[in-house]
Short mmCIF file of C-alpha atoms in Angstrom, two decimals:
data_model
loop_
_atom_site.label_atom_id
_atom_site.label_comp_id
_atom_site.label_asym_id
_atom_site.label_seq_id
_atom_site.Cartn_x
_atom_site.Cartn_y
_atom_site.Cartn_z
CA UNK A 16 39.57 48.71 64.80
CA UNK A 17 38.08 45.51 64.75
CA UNK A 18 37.39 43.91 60.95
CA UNK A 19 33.28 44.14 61.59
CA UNK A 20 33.52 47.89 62.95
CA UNK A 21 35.66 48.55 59.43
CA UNK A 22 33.08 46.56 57.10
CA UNK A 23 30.62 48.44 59.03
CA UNK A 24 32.01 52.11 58.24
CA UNK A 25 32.88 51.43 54.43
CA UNK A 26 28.96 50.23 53.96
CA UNK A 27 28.14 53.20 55.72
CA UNK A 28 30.09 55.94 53.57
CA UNK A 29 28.72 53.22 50.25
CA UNK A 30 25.73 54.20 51.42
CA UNK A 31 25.99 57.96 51.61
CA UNK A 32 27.19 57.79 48.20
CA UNK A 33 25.01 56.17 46.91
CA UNK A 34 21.92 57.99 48.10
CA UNK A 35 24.14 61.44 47.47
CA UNK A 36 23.98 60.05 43.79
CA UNK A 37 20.95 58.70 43.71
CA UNK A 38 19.86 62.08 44.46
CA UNK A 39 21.58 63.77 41.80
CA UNK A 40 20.64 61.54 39.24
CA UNK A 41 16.76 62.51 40.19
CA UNK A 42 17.47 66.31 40.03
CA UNK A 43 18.96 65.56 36.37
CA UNK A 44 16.26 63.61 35.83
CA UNK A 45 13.98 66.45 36.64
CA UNK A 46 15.74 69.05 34.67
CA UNK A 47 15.89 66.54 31.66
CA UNK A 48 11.92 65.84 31.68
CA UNK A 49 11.24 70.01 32.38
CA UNK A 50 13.92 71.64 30.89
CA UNK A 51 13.65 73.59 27.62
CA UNK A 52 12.86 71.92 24.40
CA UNK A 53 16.39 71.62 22.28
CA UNK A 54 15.00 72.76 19.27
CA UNK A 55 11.84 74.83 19.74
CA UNK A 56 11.37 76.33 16.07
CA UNK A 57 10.40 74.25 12.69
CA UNK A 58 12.93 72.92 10.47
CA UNK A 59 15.36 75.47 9.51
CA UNK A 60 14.42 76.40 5.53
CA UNK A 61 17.44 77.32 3.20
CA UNK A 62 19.14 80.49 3.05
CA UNK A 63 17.56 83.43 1.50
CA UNK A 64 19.84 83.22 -1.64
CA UNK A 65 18.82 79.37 -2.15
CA UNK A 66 15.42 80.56 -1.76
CA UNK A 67 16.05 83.35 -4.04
CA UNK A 68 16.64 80.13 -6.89
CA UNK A 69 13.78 77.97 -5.86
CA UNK A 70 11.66 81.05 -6.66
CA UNK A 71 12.87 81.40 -10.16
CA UNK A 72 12.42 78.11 -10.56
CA UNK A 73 8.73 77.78 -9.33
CA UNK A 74 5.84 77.80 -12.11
CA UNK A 75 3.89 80.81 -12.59
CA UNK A 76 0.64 80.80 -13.63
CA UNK A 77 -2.65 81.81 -11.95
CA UNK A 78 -4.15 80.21 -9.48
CA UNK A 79 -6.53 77.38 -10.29
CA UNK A 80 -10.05 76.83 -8.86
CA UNK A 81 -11.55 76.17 -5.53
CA UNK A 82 -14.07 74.27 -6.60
CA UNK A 83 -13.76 70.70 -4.64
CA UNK A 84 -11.87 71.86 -2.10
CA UNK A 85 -12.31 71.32 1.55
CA UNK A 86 -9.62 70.51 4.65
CA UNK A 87 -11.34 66.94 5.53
CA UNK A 88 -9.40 66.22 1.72
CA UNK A 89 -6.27 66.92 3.50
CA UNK A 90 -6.46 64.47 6.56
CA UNK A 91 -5.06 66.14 9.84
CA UNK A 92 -3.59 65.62 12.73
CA UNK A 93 -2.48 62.30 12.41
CA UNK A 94 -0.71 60.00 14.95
CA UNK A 95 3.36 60.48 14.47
CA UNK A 96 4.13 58.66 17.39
CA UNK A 97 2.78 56.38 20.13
CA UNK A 98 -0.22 58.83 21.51
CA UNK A 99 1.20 62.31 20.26
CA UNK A 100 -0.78 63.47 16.76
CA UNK A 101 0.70 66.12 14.78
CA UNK A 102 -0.09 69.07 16.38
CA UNK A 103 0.96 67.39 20.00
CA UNK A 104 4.31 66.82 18.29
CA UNK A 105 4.73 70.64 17.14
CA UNK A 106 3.29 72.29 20.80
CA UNK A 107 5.84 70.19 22.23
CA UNK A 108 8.64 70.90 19.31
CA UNK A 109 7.84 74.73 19.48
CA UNK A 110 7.39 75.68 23.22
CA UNK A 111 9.34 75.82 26.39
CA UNK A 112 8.56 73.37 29.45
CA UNK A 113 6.01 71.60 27.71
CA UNK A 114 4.17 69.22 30.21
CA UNK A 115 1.44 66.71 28.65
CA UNK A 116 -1.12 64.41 30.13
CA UNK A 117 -0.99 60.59 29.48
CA UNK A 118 -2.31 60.82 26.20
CA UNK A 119 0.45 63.54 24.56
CA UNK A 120 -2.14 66.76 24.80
CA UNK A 121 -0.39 69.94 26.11
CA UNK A 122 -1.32 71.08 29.30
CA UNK A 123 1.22 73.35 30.14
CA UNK A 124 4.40 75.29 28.57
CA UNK A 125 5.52 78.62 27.49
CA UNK A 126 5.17 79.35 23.83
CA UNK A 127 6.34 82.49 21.89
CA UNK A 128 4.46 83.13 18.48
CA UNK A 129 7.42 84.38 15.87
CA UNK A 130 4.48 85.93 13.84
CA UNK A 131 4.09 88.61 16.73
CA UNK A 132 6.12 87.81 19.17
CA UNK A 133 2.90 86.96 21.67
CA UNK A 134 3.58 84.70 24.91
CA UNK A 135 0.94 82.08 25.64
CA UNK A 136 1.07 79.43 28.54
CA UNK A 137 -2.76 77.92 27.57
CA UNK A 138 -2.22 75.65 24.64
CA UNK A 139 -5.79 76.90 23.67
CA UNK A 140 -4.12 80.28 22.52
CA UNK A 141 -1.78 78.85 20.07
CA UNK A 142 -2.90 77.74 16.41
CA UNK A 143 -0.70 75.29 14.27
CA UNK A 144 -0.28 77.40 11.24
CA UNK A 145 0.01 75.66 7.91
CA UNK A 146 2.76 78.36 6.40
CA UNK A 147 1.59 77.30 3.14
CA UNK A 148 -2.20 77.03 3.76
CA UNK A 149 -4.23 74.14 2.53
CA UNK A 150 -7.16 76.43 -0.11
CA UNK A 151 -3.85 77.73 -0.94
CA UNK A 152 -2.23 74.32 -1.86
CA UNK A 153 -5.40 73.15 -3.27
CA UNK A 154 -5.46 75.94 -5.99
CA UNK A 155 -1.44 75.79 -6.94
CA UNK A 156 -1.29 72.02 -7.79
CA UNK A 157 -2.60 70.01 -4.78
CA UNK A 158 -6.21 69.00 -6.44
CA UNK A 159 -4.40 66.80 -8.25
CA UNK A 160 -2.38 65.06 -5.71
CA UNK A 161 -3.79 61.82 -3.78
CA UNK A 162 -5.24 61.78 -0.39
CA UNK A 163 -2.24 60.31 0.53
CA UNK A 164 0.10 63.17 -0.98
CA UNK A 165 -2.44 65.85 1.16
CA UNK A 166 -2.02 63.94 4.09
CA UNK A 167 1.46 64.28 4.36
CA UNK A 168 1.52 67.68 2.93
CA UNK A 169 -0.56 68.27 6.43
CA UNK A 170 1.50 66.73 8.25
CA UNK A 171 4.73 67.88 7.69
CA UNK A 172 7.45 68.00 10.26
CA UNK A 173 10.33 67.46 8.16
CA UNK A 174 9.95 70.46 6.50
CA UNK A 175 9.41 74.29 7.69
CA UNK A 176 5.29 74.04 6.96
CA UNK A 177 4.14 73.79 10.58
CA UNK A 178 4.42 76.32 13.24
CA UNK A 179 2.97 77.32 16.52
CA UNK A 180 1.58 81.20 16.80
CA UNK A 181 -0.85 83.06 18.42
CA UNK A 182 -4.44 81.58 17.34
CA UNK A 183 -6.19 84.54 16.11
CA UNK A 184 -3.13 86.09 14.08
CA UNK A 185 -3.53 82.71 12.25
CA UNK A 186 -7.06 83.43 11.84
CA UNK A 187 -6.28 86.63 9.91
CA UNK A 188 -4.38 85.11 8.13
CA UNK A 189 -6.52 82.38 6.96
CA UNK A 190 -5.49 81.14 3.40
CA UNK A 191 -3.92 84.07 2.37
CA UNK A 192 -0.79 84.40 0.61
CA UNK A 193 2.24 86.55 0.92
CA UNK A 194 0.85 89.32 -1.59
CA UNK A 195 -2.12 89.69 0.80
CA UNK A 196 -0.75 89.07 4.03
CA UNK A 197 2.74 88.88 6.27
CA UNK A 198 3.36 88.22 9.77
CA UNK A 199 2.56 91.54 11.84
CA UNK A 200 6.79 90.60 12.59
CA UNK A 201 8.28 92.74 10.05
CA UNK A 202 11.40 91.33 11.41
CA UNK A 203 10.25 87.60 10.73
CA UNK A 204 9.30 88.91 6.96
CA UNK A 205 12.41 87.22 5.36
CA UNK A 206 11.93 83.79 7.88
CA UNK A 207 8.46 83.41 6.24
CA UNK A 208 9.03 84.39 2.79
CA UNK A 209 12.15 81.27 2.86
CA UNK A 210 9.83 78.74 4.53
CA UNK A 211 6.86 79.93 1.79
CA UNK A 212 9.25 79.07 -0.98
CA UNK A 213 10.81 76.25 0.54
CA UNK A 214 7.78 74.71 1.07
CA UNK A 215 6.53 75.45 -2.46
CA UNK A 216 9.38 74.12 -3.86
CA UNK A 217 9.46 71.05 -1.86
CA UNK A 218 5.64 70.30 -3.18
CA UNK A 219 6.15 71.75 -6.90
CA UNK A 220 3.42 73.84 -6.32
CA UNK A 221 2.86 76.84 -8.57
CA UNK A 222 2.91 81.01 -7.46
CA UNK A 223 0.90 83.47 -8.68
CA UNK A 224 2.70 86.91 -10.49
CA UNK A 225 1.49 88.78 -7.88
CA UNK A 226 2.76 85.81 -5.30
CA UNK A 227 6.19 86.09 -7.02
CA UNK A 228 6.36 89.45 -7.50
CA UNK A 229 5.93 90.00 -3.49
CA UNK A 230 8.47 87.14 -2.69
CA UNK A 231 11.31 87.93 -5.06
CA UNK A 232 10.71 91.89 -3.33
CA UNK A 233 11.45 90.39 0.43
CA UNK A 234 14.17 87.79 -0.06
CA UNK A 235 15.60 90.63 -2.36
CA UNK A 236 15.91 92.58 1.40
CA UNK A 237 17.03 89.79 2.87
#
């Protein structure tokens, strides 16, 4: 075989291998950009026996005033990076196959509410609930923080305050606390009760006896 007709055949079978892995490296590409978010849940709190100890070592007292209050005092969502606002940032964190438009909104994805279990592929169905709710931070310490201090209290992604669940079992909730209201879940009970505390602890934010009473009952089951 002539040298040209070998040259020739080894760029040929280059070639080949490079296109063969040029083509897997667009498949992983693919599965990369659409595959399943690697966490998909908030912040993990701490264990129910931790929790158990941040309870006791909560202030109790009963809950202050609402006079003031109002959820433009606790500035939300706010840009956490490049286009993506905070509740961008959690759909995308919380759901499955998440695929946004050029400026970070949802506009497809799979998410599953842990309050009830629901299945939603319209963002419009999901709410981003505050676990701790804003009236209810407002009356157990937060109408003395800063704007600033709200804001990030609103914003939260470090800790387990921000979740994605089906928008109208949010609305029953509204700003109630765990003495007037639970996840339909049972199961998720414990879950909620740990991020409640956590979250309280976090913001030294007081509970009310009946507040404590119904907390220090669940993680008791835990």
């Amino acid at each position: 075989m002539s040298s040209m007709r070998i040259h020739s055949t080894r760029r040929s079978v280059y070639a080949r291998r490079i296109s063969v892995f040029g083509g897997f490296a667009a498949l992983l590409g693919t599965l990369v950009l659409n595959g399943p978010n690697a966490q998909a849940e908030p912040p993990a709190p701490p264990s129910a026996e931790t929790a158990r100890g941040y309870l006791g070592e909560l202030t109790v007292k009963t809950e202050g005033s609402m006079d003031g209050y109002s959820r433009e005092k606790f500035p939300h969502w706010i840009t956490q990076s490049g286009n993506c606002n905070t509740r961008e940032e959690v759909l995308k964190r919380d759901g499955t196959h998440v695929q946004t438009d050029s400026s970070c909104a949802a506009k497809s994805g799979t998410w599953k509410s842990p309050y009830d279990d629901g299945s939603w592929t319209d963002p419009a169905d999901v709410d981003i609930d505050h676990v701790v709710p804003l009236a209810e931070a407002w009356t157990s310490g937060a109408s003395s923080w800063t704007n600033d201090q709200r804001q990030d209290f609103a914003n939260d992604l470090t800790h387990s305050q921000l979740v994605a669940v089906t928008d109208n079992v949010n609305q029953a909730k509204s700003d109630r606390d765990p003495a007037e209201w639970l996840p339909p879940k049972a199961s998720y009970h414990c879950m909620y009760a740990r991020m409640w505390v956590s979250v309280k602890h976090e913001y030294k934010l007081s509970v009310d006896d009946a507040e404590k009473s119904k907390l220090d009952e669940i993680l008791g089951g835990c």
